[in-house]
CSV table of C-alpha atoms in Angstrom, one decimal:
chain,number,residue,atom,x,y,z
C,1,GLN,CA,111.5,75.2,103.2
C,2,GLN,CA,108.5,75.7,100.9
C,3,GLN,CA,105.9,77.7,102.7
C,4,VAL,CA,103.3,77.8,99.9
C,5,LYS,CA,102.4,74.5,98.2
C,6,GLN,CA,100.5,74.8,94.9
C,7,SER,CA,98.7,72.2,92.8
C,8,PRO,CA,98.3,70.9,90.2
C,9,GLN,CA,101.5,71.5,88.3
C,10,SER,CA,99.6,71.6,85.0
C,11,LEU,CA,96.0,71.7,84.0
C,12,ILE,CA,94.1,71.3,80.7
C,13,VAL,CA,90.5,72.3,80.4
C,14,GLN,CA,88.1,72.9,77.5
C,15,LYS,CA,86.8,76.4,76.7
C,16,GLY,CA,84.0,77.3,79.1
C,17,GLY,CA,85.3,75.0,81.8
C,18,ILE,CA,86.2,76.1,85.3
C,19,PRO,CA,89.8,75.3,86.2
C,20,ILE,CA,90.6,75.3,89.9
C,21,ILE,CA,94.1,75.8,91.3
C,22,ASN,CA,94.8,75.2,94.9
C,23,CYS,CA,97.4,76.5,97.4
C,24,ALA,CA,98.2,75.6,101.0
C,25,TYR,CA,100.3,77.6,103.4
C,26,GLU,CA,102.0,76.9,106.7
C,27,ASN,CA,102.8,80.3,108.2
C,28,THR,CA,99.8,81.6,110.1
C,29,ALA,CA,101.3,85.1,110.1
C,30,PHE,CA,100.5,85.4,106.4
C,31,ASP,CA,97.8,88.0,105.9
C,32,TYR,CA,97.8,88.8,102.1
C,33,PHE,CA,97.2,86.2,99.4
C,34,PRO,CA,97.6,87.3,95.8
C,35,TRP,CA,97.4,85.4,92.5
C,36,TYR,CA,99.6,86.3,89.6
C,37,GLN,CA,99.2,85.4,85.9
C,38,GLN,CA,102.3,85.0,83.7
C,39,PHE,CA,102.5,84.6,79.9
C,40,PRO,CA,105.6,83.1,78.3
C,41,GLY,CA,108.6,85.5,78.3
C,42,LYS,CA,106.7,88.1,80.4
C,43,GLY,CA,106.7,89.1,84.0
C,44,PRO,CA,103.8,88.0,86.3
C,45,ALA,CA,100.9,90.4,86.6
C,46,LEU,CA,98.6,90.7,89.6
C,47,LEU,CA,95.2,89.1,89.0
C,48,ILE,CA,93.4,89.2,92.3
C,49,ALA,CA,94.2,89.2,96.0
C,50,ILE,CA,92.5,88.4,99.2
C,51,ARG,CA,92.9,88.9,103.0
C,52,PRO,CA,92.0,86.3,105.6
C,53,ASP,CA,89.0,88.3,106.9
C,54,VAL,CA,86.9,87.2,103.9
C,55,SER,CA,86.1,83.8,102.5
C,56,GLU,CA,85.6,84.7,98.9
C,57,LYS,CA,86.5,87.5,96.5
C,58,LYS,CA,85.4,87.9,92.8
C,59,GLU,CA,86.8,90.1,90.1
C,60,GLY,CA,85.3,89.4,86.7
C,61,ARG,CA,85.7,85.8,85.9
C,62,PHE,CA,88.3,85.2,88.6
C,63,THR,CA,87.3,84.1,92.1
C,64,ILE,CA,89.5,83.4,95.2
C,65,SER,CA,88.1,81.1,97.8
C,66,PHE,CA,89.8,81.2,101.2
C,67,ASN,CA,89.6,78.7,104.1
C,68,LYS,CA,91.5,80.1,107.1
C,69,SER,CA,91.1,77.1,109.3
C,70,ALA,CA,92.5,74.8,106.7
C,71,LYS,CA,95.1,77.3,105.6
C,72,GLN,CA,94.1,76.9,102.0
C,73,PHE,CA,93.0,79.1,99.2
C,74,SER,CA,92.1,78.5,95.6
C,75,LEU,CA,91.6,80.3,92.3
C,76,HIS,CA,88.6,79.5,90.1
C,77,ILE,CA,88.4,80.8,86.5
C,78,MET,CA,84.8,80.9,85.3
C,79,ASP,CA,84.0,80.4,81.6
C,80,SER,CA,87.6,79.9,80.8
C,81,GLN,CA,88.9,81.1,77.4
C,82,PRO,CA,92.0,80.1,75.3
C,83,GLY,CA,93.4,83.6,76.2
C,84,ASP,CA,93.5,82.4,79.8
C,85,SER,CA,96.2,79.9,78.9
C,86,ALA,CA,99.2,81.0,81.1
C,87,THR,CA,101.0,80.0,84.2
C,88,TYR,CA,99.4,81.0,87.5
C,89,PHE,CA,101.2,81.6,90.7
C,90,CYS,CA,99.7,81.9,94.2
C,91,ALA,CA,101.7,83.8,96.8
C,92,ALA,CA,101.5,85.0,100.4
C,93,SER,CA,103.1,87.6,102.6
C,94,ASN,CA,103.0,89.0,106.1
C,95,PRO,CA,103.5,92.5,107.2
C,96,GLY,CA,106.4,91.8,109.4
C,97,THR,CA,108.8,90.9,106.6
C,98,ALA,CA,108.8,93.9,104.3
C,99,SER,CA,105.9,92.4,102.5
C,100,LYS,CA,108.2,89.9,100.8
C,101,LEU,CA,106.1,87.5,98.7
C,102,THR,CA,106.6,83.8,99.0
C,103,PHE,CA,105.4,82.1,95.8
C,104,GLY,CA,104.0,78.7,95.0
C,105,THR,CA,105.6,76.7,92.2
C,106,GLY,CA,103.1,77.6,89.6
C,107,THR,CA,100.4,75.9,87.5
C,108,ARG,CA,100.5,75.9,83.8
C,109,LEU,CA,97.0,76.2,82.4
C,110,GLN,CA,96.0,75.3,78.9
C,111,VAL,CA,92.4,76.1,77.7
C,112,THR,CA,91.5,74.2,74.5
C,113,LEU,CA,88.9,75.0,72.0
R,1,ASP,CA,103.4,105.3,81.0
R,2,GLY,CA,104.6,104.2,84.4
R,3,GLY,CA,106.3,100.8,84.8
R,4,ILE,CA,109.4,98.8,85.3
R,5,THR,CA,112.0,98.4,82.6
R,6,GLN,CA,114.5,95.5,82.7
R,7,SER,CA,117.4,95.3,80.4
R,8,PRO,CA,118.7,93.5,78.5
R,9,LYS,CA,116.0,91.0,77.6
R,10,TYR,CA,118.5,88.3,76.9
R,11,LEU,CA,122.0,88.1,78.3
R,12,PHE,CA,124.8,85.6,77.8
R,13,ARG,CA,127.6,85.1,80.3
R,14,LYS,CA,130.9,83.3,79.9
R,15,GLU,CA,132.3,81.2,82.7
R,16,GLY,CA,134.0,83.3,85.3
R,17,GLN,CA,132.4,86.6,84.2
R,18,ASN,CA,130.3,89.0,86.2
R,19,VAL,CA,127.3,90.5,84.5
R,20,THR,CA,124.9,93.2,85.6
R,21,LEU,CA,121.1,93.2,85.0
R,22,SER,CA,119.4,96.6,85.0
R,23,CYS,CA,116.1,97.4,86.6
R,24,GLU,CA,114.6,100.9,86.4
R,25,GLN,CA,111.1,102.0,87.6
R,26,ASN,CA,109.3,105.3,87.2
R,27,LEU,CA,106.4,104.4,89.6
R,28,ASN,CA,107.9,106.3,92.5
R,29,HIS,CA,107.8,103.0,94.5
R,30,ASP,CA,109.9,102.7,97.6
R,31,ALA,CA,110.5,98.9,97.7
R,32,MET,CA,112.2,96.9,95.0
R,33,TYR,CA,112.8,93.2,94.7
R,34,TRP,CA,114.8,90.7,92.6
R,35,TYR,CA,113.5,87.2,92.0
R,36,ARG,CA,114.9,84.3,90.1
R,37,GLN,CA,112.6,81.9,88.2
R,38,ASP,CA,113.5,78.4,87.3
R,39,PRO,CA,111.1,75.8,85.7
R,40,GLY,CA,109.0,74.0,88.4
R,41,GLN,CA,110.4,76.1,91.3
R,42,GLY,CA,108.3,79.2,91.2
R,43,LEU,CA,109.9,82.6,92.0
R,44,ARG,CA,112.7,82.7,94.7
R,45,LEU,CA,113.8,86.0,96.3
R,46,ILE,CA,117.4,87.1,95.8
R,47,TYR,CA,117.6,90.6,97.3
R,48,TYR,CA,115.2,93.3,98.3
R,49,SER,CA,115.4,97.0,99.2
R,50,GLN,CA,112.9,99.1,101.1
R,51,ILE,CA,114.6,102.4,100.8
R,52,VAL,CA,117.6,104.0,99.0
R,53,ASN,CA,121.0,102.9,100.3
R,54,ASP,CA,119.6,99.9,102.1
R,55,PHE,CA,119.0,96.4,101.0
R,56,GLN,CA,118.7,92.9,102.5
R,57,LYS,CA,119.4,89.4,101.4
R,58,GLY,CA,116.6,87.1,100.3
R,59,ASP,CA,116.5,83.3,100.3
R,60,ILE,CA,119.1,82.7,97.6
R,61,ALA,CA,121.5,85.7,97.8
R,62,GLU,CA,124.8,83.7,97.4
R,63,GLY,CA,126.6,84.7,94.3
R,64,TYR,CA,124.6,87.9,93.7
R,65,SER,CA,125.1,91.5,94.7
R,66,VAL,CA,122.9,94.6,94.4
R,67,SER,CA,123.0,98.4,95.0
R,68,ARG,CA,120.3,101.0,95.6
R,69,GLU,CA,121.9,104.4,95.0
R,70,LYS,CA,118.8,105.9,93.5
R,71,LYS,CA,115.1,105.3,94.2
R,72,GLU,CA,114.5,104.5,90.6
R,73,SER,CA,117.3,101.9,90.1
R,74,PHE,CA,118.1,98.5,91.6
R,75,PRO,CA,120.7,96.7,89.5
R,76,LEU,CA,121.6,93.1,90.1
R,77,THR,CA,125.1,91.7,89.5
R,78,VAL,CA,125.5,88.0,89.0
R,79,THR,CA,129.0,87.2,90.0
R,80,SER,CA,131.3,84.3,89.1
R,81,ALA,CA,130.5,82.8,92.5
R,82,GLN,CA,127.0,81.9,91.3
R,83,LYS,CA,127.6,78.4,90.0
R,84,ASN,CA,124.3,78.0,88.2
R,85,PRO,CA,123.2,81.4,87.0
R,86,THR,CA,121.1,80.3,84.0
R,87,ALA,CA,117.6,81.4,84.8
R,88,PHE,CA,114.9,84.1,84.2
R,89,TYR,CA,115.4,87.1,86.4
R,90,LEU,CA,112.5,89.3,87.5
R,91,CYS,CA,112.6,92.7,89.1
R,92,ALA,CA,109.5,94.0,91.0
R,93,SER,CA,108.6,97.1,92.9
R,94,ARG,CA,105.9,98.0,95.5
R,95,THR,CA,104.4,101.1,96.9
R,96,GLY,CA,102.6,101.3,100.2
R,97,GLY,CA,100.2,98.5,99.3
R,98,ARG,CA,101.1,94.9,99.2
R,99,GLY,CA,100.9,94.1,95.4
R,100,TYR,CA,104.0,93.9,93.3
R,101,THR,CA,104.5,95.3,89.8
R,102,PHE,CA,106.9,93.2,87.8
R,103,GLY,CA,109.2,94.0,84.9
R,104,SER,CA,109.3,91.8,81.8
R,105,GLY,CA,112.4,89.9,82.9
R,106,THR,CA,115.9,89.1,81.7
R,107,ARG,CA,116.8,85.7,80.5
R,108,LEU,CA,120.4,84.9,81.5
R,109,THR,CA,122.3,82.0,79.8
R,110,VAL,CA,125.8,80.7,80.5
R,111,VAL,CA,127.7,79.9,77.4
């Protein structure tokens, strides 16, 4: 049972563009929604996270938008750069399950010159 | 520097062989996790431990075993019962907050 659905599977944008990656969840008990960035051969690194009491959070060029009623959240990367080329994972957890993270299937982003 | 060290980086297993993946952290984190990563499937939870001498099965625990004898260490054994062990294995830890810190992973290949 996949509880976090992520799309698209892959994405190509030009430098300076704004890639958007979307995730939808089913479990209304989720209360923590992080995004991770992974480069080839490396472990994922936490980028930014949001809780459902806010609709948007920005950190540098990365923004999470959150829609609680639709049970959806998305990652926007402003002024994307070739160095942003990586795989991005959304995830979710709830406090009653030892904060186990349930991950989406990942989006491979390529930023071209 | 604080972090999580996974070793080896690459591991080859013969049919019917048990292998153990090492995970060590010096972050003083209480909780530790093992995930398996396959192309197109994201990360799936194998086992997790919230305190020393205690651990629980995740979503895909069959064919795997773990121990947590020390706070710093959470080794994963891939047994011969795991029929499709070729994958990228990631260890993570967490302190009181909700974010995880991941290691750099071990790529296991069956030969």
